[in-house]
Every structure is written in structure tokens, then in C-alpha cells.
mmCIF file of C-alpha atoms in Angstrom:
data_model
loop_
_atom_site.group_PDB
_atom_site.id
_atom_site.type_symbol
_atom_site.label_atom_id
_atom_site.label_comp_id
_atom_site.label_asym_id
_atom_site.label_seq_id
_atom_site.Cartn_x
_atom_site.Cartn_y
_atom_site.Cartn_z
ATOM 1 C CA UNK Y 1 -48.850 -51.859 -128.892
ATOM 2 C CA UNK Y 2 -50.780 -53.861 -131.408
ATOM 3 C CA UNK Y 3 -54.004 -55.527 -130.485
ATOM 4 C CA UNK Y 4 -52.321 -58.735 -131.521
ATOM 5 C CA UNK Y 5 -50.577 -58.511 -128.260
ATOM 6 C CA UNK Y 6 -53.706 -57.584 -126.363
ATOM 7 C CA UNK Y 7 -56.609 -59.957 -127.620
ATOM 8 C CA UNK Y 8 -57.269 -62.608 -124.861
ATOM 9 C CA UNK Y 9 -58.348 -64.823 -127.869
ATOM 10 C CA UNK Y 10 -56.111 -65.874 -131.049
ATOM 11 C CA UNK Y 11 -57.178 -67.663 -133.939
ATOM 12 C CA UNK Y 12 -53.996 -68.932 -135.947
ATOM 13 C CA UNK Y 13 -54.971 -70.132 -139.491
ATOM 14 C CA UNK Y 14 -52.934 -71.310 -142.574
ATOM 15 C CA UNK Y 15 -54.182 -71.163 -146.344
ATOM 16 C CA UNK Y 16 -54.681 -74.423 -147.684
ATOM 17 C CA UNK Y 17 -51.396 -75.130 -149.730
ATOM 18 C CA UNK Y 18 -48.783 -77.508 -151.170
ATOM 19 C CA UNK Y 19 -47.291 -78.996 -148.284
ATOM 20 C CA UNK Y 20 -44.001 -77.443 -146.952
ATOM 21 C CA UNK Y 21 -43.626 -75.161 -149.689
ATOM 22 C CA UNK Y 22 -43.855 -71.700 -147.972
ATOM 23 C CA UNK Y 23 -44.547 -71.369 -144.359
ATOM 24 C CA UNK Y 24 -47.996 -68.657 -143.963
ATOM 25 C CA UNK Y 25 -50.309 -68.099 -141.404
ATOM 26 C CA UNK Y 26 -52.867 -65.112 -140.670
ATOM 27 C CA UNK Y 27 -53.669 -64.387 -137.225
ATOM 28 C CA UNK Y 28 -57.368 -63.170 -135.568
ATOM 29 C CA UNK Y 29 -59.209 -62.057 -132.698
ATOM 30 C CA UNK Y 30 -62.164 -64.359 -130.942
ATOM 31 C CA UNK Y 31 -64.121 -62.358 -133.004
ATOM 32 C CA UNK Y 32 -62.457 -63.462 -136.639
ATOM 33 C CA UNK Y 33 -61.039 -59.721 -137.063
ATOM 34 C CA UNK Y 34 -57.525 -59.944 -138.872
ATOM 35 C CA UNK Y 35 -54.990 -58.810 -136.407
ATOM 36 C CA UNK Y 36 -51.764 -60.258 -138.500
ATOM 37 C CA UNK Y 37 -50.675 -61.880 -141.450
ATOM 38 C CA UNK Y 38 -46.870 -64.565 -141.249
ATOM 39 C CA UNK Y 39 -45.163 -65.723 -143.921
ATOM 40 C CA UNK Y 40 -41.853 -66.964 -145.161
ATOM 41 C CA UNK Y 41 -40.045 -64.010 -147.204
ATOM 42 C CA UNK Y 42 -37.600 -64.829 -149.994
ATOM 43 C CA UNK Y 43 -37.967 -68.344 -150.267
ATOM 44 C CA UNK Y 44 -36.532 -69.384 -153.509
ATOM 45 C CA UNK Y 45 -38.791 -71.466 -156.029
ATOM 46 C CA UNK Y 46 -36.364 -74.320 -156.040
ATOM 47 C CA UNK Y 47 -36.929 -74.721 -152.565
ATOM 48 C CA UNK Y 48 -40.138 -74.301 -152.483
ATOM 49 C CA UNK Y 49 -40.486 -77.091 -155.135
ATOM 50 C CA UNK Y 50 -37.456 -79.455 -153.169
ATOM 51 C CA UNK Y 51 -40.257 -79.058 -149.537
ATOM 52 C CA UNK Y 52 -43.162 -79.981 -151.843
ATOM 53 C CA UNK Y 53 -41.695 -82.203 -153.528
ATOM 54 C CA UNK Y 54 -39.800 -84.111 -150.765
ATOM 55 C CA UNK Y 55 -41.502 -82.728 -147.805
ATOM 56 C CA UNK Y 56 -38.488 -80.586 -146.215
ATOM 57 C CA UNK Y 57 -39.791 -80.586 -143.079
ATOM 58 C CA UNK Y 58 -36.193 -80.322 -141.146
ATOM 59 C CA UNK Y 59 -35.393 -77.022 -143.307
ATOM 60 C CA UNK Y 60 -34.795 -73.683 -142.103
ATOM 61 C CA UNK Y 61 -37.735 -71.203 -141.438
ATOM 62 C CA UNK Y 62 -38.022 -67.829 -140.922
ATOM 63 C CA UNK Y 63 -41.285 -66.486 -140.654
ATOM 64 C CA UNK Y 64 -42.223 -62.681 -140.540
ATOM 65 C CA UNK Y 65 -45.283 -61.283 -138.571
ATOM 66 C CA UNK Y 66 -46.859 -58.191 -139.405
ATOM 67 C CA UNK Y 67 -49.647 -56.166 -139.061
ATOM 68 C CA UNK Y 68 -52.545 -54.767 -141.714
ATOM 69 C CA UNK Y 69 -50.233 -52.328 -142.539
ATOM 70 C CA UNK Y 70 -47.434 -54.297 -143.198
ATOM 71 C CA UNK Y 71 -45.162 -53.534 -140.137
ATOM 72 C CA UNK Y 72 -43.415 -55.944 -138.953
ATOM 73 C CA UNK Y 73 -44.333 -56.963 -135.383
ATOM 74 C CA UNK Y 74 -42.115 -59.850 -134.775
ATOM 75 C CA UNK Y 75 -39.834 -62.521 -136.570
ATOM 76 C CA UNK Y 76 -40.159 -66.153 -135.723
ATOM 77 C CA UNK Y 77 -36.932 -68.333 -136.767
ATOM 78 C CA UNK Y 78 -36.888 -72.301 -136.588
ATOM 79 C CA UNK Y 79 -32.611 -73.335 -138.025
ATOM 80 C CA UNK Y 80 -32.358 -76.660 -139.800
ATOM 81 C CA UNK Y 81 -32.842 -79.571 -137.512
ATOM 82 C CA UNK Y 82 -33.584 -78.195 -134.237
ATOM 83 C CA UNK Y 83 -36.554 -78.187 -132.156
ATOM 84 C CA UNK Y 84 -36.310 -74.481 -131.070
ATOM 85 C CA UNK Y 85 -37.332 -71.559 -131.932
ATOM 86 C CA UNK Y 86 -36.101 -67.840 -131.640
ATOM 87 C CA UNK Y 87 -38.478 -65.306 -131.561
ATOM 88 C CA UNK Y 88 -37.173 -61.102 -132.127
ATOM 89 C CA UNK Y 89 -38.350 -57.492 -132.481
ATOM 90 C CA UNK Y 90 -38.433 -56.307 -135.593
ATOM 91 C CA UNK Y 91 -35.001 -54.259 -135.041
ATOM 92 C CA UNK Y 92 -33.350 -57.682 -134.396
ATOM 93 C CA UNK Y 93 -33.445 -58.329 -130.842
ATOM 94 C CA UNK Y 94 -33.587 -61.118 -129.628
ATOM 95 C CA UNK Y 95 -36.847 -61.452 -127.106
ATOM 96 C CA UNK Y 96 -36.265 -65.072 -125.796
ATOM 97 C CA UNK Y 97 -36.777 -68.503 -127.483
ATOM 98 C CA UNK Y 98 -39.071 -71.857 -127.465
ATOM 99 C CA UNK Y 99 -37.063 -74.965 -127.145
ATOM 100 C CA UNK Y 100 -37.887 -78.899 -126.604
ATOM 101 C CA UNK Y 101 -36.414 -79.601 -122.841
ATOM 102 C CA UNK Y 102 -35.675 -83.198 -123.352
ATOM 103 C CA UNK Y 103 -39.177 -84.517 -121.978
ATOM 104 C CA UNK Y 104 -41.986 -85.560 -124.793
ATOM 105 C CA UNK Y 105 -44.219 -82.637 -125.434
ATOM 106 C CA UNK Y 106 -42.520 -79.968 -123.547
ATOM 107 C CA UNK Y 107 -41.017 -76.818 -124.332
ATOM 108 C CA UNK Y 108 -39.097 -74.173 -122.496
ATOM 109 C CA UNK Y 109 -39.959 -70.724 -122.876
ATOM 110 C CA UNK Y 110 -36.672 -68.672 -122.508
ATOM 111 C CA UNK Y 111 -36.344 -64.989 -122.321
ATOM 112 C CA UNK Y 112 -33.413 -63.251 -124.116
ATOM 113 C CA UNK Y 113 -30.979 -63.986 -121.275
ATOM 114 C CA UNK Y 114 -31.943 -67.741 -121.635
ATOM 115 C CA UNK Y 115 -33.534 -67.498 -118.360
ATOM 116 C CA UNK Y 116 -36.876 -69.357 -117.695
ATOM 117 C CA UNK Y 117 -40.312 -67.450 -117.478
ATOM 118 C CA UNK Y 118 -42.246 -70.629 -118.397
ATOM 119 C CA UNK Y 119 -42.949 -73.642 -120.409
ATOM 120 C CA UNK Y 120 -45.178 -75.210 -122.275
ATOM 121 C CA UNK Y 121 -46.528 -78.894 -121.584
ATOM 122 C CA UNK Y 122 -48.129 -81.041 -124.739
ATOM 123 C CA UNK Y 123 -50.466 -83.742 -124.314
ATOM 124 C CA UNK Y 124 -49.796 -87.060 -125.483
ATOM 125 C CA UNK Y 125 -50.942 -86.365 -129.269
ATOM 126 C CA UNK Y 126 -49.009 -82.899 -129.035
ATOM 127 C CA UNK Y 127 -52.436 -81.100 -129.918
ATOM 128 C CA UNK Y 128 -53.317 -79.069 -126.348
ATOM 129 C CA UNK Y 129 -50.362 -77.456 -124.785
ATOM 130 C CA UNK Y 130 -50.710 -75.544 -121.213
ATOM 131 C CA UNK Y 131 -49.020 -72.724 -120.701
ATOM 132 C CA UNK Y 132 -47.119 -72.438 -117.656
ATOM 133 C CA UNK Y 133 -45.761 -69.590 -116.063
ATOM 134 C CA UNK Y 134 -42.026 -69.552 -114.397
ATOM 135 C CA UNK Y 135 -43.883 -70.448 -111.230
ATOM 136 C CA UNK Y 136 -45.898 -73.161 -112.711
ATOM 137 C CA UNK Y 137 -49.552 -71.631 -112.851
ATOM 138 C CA UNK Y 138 -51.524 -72.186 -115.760
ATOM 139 C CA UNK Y 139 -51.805 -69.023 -116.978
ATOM 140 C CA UNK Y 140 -52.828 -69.906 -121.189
ATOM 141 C CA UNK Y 141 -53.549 -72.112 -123.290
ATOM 142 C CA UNK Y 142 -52.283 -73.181 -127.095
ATOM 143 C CA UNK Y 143 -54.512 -75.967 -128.721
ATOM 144 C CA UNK Y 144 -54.336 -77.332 -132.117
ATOM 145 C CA UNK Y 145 -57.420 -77.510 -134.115
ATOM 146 C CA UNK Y 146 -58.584 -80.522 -135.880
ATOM 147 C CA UNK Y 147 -59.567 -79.679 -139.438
ATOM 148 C CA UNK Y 148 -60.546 -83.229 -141.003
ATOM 149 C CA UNK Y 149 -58.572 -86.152 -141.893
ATOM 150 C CA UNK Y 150 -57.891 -85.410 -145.513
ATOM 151 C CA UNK Y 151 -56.811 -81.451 -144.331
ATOM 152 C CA UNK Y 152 -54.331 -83.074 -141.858
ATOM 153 C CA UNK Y 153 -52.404 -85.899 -143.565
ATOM 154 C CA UNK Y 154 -52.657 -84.203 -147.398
ATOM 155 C CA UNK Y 155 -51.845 -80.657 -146.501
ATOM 156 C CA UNK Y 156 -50.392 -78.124 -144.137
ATOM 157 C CA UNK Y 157 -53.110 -76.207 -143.432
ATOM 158 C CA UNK Y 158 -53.087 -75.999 -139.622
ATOM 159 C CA UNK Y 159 -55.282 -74.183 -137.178
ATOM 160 C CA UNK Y 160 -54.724 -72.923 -133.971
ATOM 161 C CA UNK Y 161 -56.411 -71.446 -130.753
ATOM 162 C CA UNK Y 162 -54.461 -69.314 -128.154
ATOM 163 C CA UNK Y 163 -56.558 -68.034 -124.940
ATOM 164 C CA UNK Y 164 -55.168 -66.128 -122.404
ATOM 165 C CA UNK Y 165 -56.413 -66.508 -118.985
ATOM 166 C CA UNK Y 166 -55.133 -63.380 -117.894
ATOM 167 C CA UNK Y 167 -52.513 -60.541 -118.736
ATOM 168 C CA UNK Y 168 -49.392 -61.800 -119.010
ATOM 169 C CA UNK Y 169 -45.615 -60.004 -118.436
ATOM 170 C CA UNK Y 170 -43.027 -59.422 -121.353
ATOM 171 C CA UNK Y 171 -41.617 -61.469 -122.386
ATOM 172 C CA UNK Y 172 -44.151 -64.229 -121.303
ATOM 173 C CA UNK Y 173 -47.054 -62.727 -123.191
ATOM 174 C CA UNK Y 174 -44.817 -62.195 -126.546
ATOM 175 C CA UNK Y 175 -43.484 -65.569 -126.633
ATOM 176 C CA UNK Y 176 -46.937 -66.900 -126.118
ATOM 177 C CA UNK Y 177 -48.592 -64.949 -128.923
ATOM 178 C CA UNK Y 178 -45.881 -66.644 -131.003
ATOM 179 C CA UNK Y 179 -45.889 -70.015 -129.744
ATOM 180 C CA UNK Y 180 -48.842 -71.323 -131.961
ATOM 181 C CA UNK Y 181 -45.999 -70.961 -135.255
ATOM 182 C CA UNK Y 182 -43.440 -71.983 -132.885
ATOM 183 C CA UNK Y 183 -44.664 -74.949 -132.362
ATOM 184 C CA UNK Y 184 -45.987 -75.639 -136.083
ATOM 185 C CA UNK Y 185 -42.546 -74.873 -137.515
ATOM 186 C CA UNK Y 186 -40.913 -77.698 -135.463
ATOM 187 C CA UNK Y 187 -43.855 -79.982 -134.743
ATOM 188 C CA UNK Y 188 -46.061 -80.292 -138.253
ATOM 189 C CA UNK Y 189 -44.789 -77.263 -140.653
ATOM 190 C CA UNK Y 190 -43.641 -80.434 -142.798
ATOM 191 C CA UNK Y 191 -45.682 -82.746 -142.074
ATOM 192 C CA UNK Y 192 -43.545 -85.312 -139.937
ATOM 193 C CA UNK Y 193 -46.387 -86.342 -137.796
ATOM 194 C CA UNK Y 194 -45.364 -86.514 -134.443
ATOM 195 C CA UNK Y 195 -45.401 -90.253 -132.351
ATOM 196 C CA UNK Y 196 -48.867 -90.463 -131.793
ATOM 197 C CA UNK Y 197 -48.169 -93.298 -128.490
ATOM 198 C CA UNK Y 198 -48.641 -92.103 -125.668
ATOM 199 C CA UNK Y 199 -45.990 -90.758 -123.268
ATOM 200 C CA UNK Y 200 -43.365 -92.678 -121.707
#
């Protein structure tokens, strides 16, 4: 198995960019050593142009992990206007999902039967999520990065920091590794800032 699925520590970067045009991210150890590169494939320049243009952040995504060698090692899909995600194996199958649950910040983590293994809980600016397992121990942790005000309001260059508190089951541990573009594709991939008040 890839050491992207066996770093405690993941460092989720994107390139600084137009906003919305293509989604990309690269993904490292604690250590800064590349384990992955994500990106959008196929996205047609008109589109790309329509998201910069108009920020697009309600369109379709489909994002494709791979590794140095450019394997793929999972795909990440976000359909237009939902707030879910389905994450598969590169031969197509589905491995479970990441979906909002109805409560502010929160987000069921589904395996491919739609069963629960765990969730994920946001604070109230949707920056540090806890990740729960289907018991309800705190088993990781997803947190997004502040990079500066300019780098967060002008463009969608987005940082995030997975750490794993200790090894987790599949699917848990899979859905977790891709939970940091999860949750950018349906919380800030086009910039509609989430509410920042606090929960009700």
C-alpha cells in the first residue's frame, strides 16, 4: 500500500491559482516528502474560464489522486450542488462517501454500503474538524490552515493538516486520508465562504 495511506502526518497543499478554475492539490508527509499529487482531469477551458470568471463554486468535481508515478490511488467526486462526496478505487469501486448530516459542521463518513464508521465534527468557523470513529472516539484530526488574509479571500490556495492518532480500519483510514479535498470541494473549492456565526 502506498505510504500515503500509512503516514500518521498529511500535509494537503494547493498551488496558488485563479480561483475555481481547476481543482489541484499535492499531498506530503510531516516531513514535507511528496507522497501524492490531485487534480481535476479534462476540465474544458471554457469552464475553467466560466469558475474563474464567475466563481463556479456549486460545479461538479472530480478530482484524481495519484502517486509519483502517476498511479492512480483514489478518485474523489463532489456532483453539482451537493454537500457530499464519493470517494473510489481506482478500478471504480465505490469505498464509501463524506456527506453533510443536517447539523452545521458535520459530516458523515459512510462506507460503500452507506453504513456509518464515523463522522466528522467542524468547529464553528469550519476550520478544525475531529474525527470520530463509529463509536465516537477521537481517533484524527483534519484542520485547515490559515495562510493570510489576502491568500484566503483572493485565491484558492488552501492548506491542510491531517494527523492520525492511531491506525485506523478500511474504510475509516481511506476516507480520512481523503477528507481534507472532501471537505475543500464542498466547503471553499469556490470560494463561498462558509457562515462564519457561530453555531446554532
Amino acid at each position: 500500500m502506498s505510504d500515503l495511506f500509512n503516514s500518521p502526518v498529511l500535509k494537503v497543499e494547493q498551488p496558488r491559482r485563479i480561483p475555481s478554475a481547476k481543482s489541484q492539490y499535492t499531498i506530503s508527509d510531516g516531513h514535507g516528502a511528496l507522497l501524492a499529487k490531485a487534480s481535476e482531469r479534462s476540465v474544458p477551458l471554457h469552464r475553467q474560464a466560466t469558475r474563474a470568471l464567475f466563481g463556479d463554486g456549486d460545479d461538479r468535481r472530480m478530482v484524481q489522486v495519484e502517486n509519483a508515478q502517476g498511479g492512480v490511488l483514489l478518485v474523489i467526486e463532489r456532483p453539482k450542488g451537493t454537500l457530499a462526496t464519493w470517494v473510489s478505487a481506482p478500478n471504480g469501486a465505490l469505498i464509501g462517501s463524506i456527506r453533510a448530516d443536517g447539523y452545521k459542521w458535520r459530516y458523515l463518513v459512510l462506507d460503500a454500503a452507506e453504513r456509518p464508521v464515523g463522522r466528522l465534527e467542524g468547529n464553528k468557523l469550519a476550520r478544525k474538524f475531529k474525527v470520530l470513529d463509529g463509536v465516537g472516539a477521537h481517533v484524527a484530526q483534519v484542520d485547515k490552515k490559515w495562510k493570510g488574509a489576502a491568500t484566503e479571500v483572493l485565491t484558492t490556495a488552501d492548506r491542510y493538516a491531517v494527523e492520525f492518532f492511531h491506525p485506523l480500519p478500511d474504510p475509516l483510514r481511506v476516507l480520512v486520508v481523503a477528507a481534507p479535498i472532501a471537505l475543500d470541494l464542498m466547503l471553499y473549492e469556490g470560494k463561498d465562504l462558509p457562515d462564519l456565526n457561530p453555531l446554532t
